[in-house]
PDB file of C-alpha atoms in Angstrom:
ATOM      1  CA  UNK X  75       0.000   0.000   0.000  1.00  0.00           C
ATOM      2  CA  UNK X  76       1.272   3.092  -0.878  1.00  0.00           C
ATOM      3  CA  UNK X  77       1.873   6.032   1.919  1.00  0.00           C
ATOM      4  CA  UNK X  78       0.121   9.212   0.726  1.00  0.00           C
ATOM      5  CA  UNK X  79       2.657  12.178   1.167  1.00  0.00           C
ATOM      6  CA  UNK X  80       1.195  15.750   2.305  1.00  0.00           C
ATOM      7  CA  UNK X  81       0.487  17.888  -0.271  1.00  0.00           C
ATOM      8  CA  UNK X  82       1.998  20.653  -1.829  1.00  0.00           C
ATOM      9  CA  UNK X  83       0.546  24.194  -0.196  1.00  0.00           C
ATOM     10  CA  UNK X  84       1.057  27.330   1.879  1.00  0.00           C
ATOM     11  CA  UNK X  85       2.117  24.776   5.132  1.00  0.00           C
ATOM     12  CA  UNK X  86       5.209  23.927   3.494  1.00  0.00           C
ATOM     13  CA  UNK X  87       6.270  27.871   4.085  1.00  0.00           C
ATOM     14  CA  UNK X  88       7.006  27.298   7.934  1.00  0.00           C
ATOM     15  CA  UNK X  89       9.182  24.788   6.902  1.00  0.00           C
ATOM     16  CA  UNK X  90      13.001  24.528   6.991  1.00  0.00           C
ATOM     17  CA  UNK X  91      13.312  28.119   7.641  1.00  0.00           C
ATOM     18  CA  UNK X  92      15.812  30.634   6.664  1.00  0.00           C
ATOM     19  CA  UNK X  93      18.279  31.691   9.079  1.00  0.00           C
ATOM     20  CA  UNK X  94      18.856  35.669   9.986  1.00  0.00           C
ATOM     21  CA  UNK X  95      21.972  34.900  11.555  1.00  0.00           C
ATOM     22  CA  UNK X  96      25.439  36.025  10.549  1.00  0.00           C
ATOM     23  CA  UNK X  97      27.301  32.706  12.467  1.00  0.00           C
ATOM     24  CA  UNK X  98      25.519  30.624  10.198  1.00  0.00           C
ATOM     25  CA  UNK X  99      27.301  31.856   7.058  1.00  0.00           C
ATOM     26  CA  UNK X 100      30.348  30.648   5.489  1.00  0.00           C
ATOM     27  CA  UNK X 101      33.586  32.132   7.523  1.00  0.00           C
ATOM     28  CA  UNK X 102      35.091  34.049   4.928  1.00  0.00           C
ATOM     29  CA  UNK X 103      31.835  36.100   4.265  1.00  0.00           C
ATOM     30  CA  UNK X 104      30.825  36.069   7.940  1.00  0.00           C
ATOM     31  CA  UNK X 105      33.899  37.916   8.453  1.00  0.00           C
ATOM     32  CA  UNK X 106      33.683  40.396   5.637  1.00  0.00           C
ATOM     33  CA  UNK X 107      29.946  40.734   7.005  1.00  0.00           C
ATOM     34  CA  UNK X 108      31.175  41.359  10.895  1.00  0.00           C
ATOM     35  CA  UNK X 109      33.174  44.154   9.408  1.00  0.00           C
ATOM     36  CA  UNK X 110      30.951  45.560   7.168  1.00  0.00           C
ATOM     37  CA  UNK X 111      28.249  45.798   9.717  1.00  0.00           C
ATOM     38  CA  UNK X 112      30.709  46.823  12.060  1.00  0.00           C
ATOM     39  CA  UNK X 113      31.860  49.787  10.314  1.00  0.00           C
ATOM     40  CA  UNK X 114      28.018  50.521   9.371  1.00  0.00           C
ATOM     41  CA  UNK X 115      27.259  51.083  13.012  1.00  0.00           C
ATOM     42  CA  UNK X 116      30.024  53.114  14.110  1.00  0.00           C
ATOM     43  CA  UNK X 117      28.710  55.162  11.491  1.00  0.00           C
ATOM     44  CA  UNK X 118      25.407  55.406  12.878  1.00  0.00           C
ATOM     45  CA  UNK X 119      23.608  53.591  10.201  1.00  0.00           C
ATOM     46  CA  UNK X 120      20.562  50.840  11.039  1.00  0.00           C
ATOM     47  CA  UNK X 121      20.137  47.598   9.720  1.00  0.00           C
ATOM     48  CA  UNK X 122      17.981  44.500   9.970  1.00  0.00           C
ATOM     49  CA  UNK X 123      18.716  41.029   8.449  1.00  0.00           C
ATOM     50  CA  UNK X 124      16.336  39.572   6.768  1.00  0.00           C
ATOM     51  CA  UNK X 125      18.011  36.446   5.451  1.00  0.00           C
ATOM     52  CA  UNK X 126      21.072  34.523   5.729  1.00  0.00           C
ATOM     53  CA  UNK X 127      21.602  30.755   5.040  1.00  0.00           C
ATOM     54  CA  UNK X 128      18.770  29.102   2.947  1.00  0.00           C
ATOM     55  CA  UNK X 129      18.588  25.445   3.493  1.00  0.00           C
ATOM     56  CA  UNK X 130      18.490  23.439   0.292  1.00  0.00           C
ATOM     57  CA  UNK X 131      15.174  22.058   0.916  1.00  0.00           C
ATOM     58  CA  UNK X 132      13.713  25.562   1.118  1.00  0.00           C
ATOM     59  CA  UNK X 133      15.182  26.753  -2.164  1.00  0.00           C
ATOM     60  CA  UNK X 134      13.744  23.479  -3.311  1.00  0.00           C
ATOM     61  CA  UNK X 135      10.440  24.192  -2.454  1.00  0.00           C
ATOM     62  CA  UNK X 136      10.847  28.118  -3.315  1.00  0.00           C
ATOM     63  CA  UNK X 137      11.856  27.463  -7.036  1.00  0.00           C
ATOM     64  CA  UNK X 138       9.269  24.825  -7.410  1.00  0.00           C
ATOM     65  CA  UNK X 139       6.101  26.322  -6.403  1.00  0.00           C
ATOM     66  CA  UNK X 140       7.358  29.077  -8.640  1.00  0.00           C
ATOM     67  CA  UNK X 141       7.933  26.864 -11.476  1.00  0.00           C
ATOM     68  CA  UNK X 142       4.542  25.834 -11.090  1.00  0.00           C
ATOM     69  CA  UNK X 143       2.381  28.740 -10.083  1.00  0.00           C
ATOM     70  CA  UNK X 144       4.400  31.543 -12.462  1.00  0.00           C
ATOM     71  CA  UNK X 145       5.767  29.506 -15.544  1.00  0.00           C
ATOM     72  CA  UNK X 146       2.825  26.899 -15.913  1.00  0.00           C
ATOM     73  CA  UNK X 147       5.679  23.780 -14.770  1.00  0.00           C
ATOM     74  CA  UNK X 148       3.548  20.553 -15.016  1.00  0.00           C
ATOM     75  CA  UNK X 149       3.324  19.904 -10.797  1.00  0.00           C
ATOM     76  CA  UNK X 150       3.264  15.834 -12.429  1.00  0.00           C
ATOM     77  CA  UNK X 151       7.182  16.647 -13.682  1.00  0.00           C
ATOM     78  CA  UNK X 152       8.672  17.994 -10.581  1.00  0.00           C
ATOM     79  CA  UNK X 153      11.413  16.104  -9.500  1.00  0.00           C
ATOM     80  CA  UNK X 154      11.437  14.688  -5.965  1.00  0.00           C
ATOM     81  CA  UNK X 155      14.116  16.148  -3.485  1.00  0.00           C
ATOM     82  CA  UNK X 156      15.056  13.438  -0.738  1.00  0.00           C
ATOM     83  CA  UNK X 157      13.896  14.174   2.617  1.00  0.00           C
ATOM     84  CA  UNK X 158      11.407  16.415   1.691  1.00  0.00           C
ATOM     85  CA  UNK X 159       8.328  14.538   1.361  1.00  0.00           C
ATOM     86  CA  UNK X 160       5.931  16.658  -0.822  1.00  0.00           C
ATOM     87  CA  UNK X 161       3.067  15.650  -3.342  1.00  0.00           C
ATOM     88  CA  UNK X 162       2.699  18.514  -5.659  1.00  0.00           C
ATOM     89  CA  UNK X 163       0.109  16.758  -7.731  1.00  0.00           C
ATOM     90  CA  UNK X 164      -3.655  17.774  -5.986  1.00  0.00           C
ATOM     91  CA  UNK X 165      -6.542  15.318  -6.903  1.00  0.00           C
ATOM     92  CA  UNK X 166      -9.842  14.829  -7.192  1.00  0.00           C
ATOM     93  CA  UNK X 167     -12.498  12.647  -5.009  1.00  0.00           C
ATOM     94  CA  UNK X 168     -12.497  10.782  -8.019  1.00  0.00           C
ATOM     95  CA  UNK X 169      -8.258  10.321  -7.970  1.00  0.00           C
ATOM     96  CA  UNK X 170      -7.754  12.372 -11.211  1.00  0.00           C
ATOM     97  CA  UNK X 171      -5.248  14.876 -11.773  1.00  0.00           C
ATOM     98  CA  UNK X 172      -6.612  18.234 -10.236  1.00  0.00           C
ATOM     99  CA  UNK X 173      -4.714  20.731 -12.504  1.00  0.00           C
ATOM    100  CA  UNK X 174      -6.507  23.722 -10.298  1.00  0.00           C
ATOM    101  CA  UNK X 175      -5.871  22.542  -7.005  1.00  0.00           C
ATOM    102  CA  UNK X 176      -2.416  22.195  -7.837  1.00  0.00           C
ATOM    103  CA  UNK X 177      -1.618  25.268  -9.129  1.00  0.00           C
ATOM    104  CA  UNK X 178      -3.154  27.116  -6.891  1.00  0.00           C
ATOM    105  CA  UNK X 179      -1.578  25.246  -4.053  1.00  0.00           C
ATOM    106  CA  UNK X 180       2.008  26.380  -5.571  1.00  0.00           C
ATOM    107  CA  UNK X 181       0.821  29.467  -6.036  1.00  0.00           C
ATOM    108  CA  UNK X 182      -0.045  29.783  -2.280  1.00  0.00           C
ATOM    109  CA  UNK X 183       3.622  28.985  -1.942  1.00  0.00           C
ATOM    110  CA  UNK X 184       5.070  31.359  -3.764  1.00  0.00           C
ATOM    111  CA  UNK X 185       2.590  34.270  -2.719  1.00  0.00           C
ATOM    112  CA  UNK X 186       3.349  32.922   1.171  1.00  0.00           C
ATOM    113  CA  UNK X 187       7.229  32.836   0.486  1.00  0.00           C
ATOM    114  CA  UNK X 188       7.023  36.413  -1.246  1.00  0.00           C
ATOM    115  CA  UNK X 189       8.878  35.371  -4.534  1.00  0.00           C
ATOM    116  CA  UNK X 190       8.943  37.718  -6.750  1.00  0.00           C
ATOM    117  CA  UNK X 191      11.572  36.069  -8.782  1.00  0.00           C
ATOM    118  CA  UNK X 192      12.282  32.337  -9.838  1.00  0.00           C
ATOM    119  CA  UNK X 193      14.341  31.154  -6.967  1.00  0.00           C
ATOM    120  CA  UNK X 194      17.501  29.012  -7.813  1.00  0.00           C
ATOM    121  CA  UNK X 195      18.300  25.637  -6.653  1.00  0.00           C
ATOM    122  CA  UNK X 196      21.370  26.851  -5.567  1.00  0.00           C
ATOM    123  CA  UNK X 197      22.489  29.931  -4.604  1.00  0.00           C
ATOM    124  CA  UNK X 198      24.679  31.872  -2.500  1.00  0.00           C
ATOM    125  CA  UNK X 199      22.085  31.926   0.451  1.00  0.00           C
ATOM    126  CA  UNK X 200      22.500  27.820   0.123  1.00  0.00           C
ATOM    127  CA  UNK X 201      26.091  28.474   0.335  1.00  0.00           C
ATOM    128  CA  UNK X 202      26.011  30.810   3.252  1.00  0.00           C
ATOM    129  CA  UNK X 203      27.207  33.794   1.126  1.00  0.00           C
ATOM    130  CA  UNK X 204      24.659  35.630   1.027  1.00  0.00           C
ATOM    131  CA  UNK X 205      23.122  38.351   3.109  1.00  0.00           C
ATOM    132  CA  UNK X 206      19.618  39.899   2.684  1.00  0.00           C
ATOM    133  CA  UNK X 207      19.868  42.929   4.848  1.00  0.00           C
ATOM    134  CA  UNK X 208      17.592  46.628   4.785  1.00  0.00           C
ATOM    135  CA  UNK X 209      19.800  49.530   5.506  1.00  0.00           C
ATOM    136  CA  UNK X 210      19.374  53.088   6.610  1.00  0.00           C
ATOM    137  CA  UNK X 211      20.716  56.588   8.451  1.00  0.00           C
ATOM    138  CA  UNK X 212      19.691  59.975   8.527  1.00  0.00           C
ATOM    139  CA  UNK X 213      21.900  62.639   7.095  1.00  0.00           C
ATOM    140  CA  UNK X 214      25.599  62.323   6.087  1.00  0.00           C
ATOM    141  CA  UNK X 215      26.927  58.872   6.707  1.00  0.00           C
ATOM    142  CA  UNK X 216      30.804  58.881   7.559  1.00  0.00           C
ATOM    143  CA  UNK X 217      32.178  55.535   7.086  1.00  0.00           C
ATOM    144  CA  UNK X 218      35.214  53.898   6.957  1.00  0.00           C
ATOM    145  CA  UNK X 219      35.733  51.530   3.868  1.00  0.00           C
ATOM    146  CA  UNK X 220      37.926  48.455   4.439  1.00  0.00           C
ATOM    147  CA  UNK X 221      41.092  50.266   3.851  1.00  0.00           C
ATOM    148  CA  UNK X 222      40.896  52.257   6.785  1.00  0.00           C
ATOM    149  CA  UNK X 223      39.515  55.835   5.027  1.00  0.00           C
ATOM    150  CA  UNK X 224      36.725  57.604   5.759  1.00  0.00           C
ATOM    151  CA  UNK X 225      33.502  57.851   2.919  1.00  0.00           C
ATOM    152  CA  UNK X 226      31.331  60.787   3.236  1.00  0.00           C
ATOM    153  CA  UNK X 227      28.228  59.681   1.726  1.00  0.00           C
ATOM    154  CA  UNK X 228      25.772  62.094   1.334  1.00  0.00           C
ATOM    155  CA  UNK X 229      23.932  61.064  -1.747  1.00  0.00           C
ATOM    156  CA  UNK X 230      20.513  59.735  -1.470  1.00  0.00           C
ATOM    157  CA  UNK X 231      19.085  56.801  -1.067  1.00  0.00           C
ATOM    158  CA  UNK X 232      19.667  56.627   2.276  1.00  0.00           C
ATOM    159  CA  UNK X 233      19.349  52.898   2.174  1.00  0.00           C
ATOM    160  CA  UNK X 234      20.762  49.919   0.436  1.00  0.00           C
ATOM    161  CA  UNK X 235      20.485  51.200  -2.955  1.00  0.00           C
ATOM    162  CA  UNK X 236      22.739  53.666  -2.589  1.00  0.00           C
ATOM    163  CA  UNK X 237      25.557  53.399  -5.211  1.00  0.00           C
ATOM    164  CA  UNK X 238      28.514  55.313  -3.005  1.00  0.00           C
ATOM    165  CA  UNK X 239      27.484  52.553  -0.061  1.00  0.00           C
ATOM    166  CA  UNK X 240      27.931  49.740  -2.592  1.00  0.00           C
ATOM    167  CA  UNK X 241      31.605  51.061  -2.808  1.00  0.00           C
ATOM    168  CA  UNK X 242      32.046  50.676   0.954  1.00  0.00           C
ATOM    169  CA  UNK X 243      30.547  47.366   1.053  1.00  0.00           C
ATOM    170  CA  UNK X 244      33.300  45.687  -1.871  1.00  0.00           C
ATOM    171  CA  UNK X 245      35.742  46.761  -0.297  1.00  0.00           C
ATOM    172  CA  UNK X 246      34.919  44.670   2.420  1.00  0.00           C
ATOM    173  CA  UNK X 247      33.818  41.775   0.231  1.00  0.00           C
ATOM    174  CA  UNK X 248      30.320  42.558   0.806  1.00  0.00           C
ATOM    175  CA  UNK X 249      28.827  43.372  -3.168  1.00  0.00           C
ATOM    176  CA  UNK X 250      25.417  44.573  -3.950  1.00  0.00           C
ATOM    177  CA  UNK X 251      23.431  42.716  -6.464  1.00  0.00           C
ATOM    178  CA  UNK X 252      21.389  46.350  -8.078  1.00  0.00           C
ATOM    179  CA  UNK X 253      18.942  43.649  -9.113  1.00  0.00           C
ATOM    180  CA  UNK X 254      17.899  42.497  -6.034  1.00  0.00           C
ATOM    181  CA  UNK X 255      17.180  45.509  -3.605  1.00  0.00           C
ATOM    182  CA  UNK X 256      17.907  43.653  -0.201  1.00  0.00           C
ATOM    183  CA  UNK X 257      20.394  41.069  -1.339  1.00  0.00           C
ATOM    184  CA  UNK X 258      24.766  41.440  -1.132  1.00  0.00           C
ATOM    185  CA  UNK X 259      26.981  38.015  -0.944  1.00  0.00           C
ATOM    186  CA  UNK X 260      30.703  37.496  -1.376  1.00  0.00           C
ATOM    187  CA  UNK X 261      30.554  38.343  -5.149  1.00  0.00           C
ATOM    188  CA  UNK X 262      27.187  40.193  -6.183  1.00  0.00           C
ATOM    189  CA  UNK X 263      25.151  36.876  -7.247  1.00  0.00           C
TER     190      UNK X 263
END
């Protein structure tokens, strides 16, 4: 007899969550992070993580449901990930395929996850290289880069997006991806 799995839907969100901790991330970029953030609040600037390491099963589910909900992926094709123990195919009383159902399950995902783009498999969140962080400070922001110099950055955004703070961050080995409005890792992906 065959053991019915649960099935794919917004449930699956609270799942194998996403860490907001720096000490889970990969020690090189941890440190470049540490200093980064370091030098971000002696400067009097506020931050808030938001993500940090992804586990694999999460992206798994992420880019799926996606797949599914946003690019019309057949939930009957989706390959299965060991461990995680998902049916993505909904069905009827009748036990035929339930199209609807499971789309719209997926698409509770993805709306629940807040994916706004397809998520990859593998990233640099799975690799703990990855921060995705919301930044701000009132004013003129004086902060030292990596070399030791003080920035005056008084352009505006005052956030994140802010092209002169991108500078800062390389030098410590924290890059921006522009693309992505919360999201910096060890080399911009």
């Amino acid at each position: 007899m065959e053991v019915a799995m649960p099935l794919s839907g917004a449930q699956w969100v609270a799942l194998y969550p996403t860490s907001t901790s720096v000490s889970d991330l990969e020690l090189d970029f941890r440190t470049s992070l540490n200093n980064f953030l370091a030098a971000l609040t002696a400067a009097g600037a506020s931050y808030t993580i938001a993500a940090t390491l992804r586990p694999p099963e999460r992206a798994y589910l992420m880019h799926w449901s996606y797949r599914v909900a946003r690019e019309n992926y057949d939930p009957r094709q989706v390959p299965a990930m060991a461990g995680v123990n998902i049916d993505w195919v909904h069905k009827r009383p009748n036990g035929s395929y339930d199209e609807t159902a499971s789309r719209s399950a997926a698409n509770a995902m993805t709306t629940s996850f807040g994916t706004v783009y397809r998520p990859s498999l593998t990233s640099r969140h799975t690799e703990g290289r990855a921060v995705d962080m919301n930044l701000s400070w009132s004013g003129t922001l004086r902060i030292r880069n990596a070399q030791g110099q003080e920035v005056s950055i008084s352009s505006t955004p005052r956030s994140g997006a802010n092209t002169d703070l991108h500078d800062v961050g390389a030098s410590y080995g924290v890059v921006k991806l522009v693309s992505d409005p919360p999201h910096w890792s060890d080399d911009g992906h």
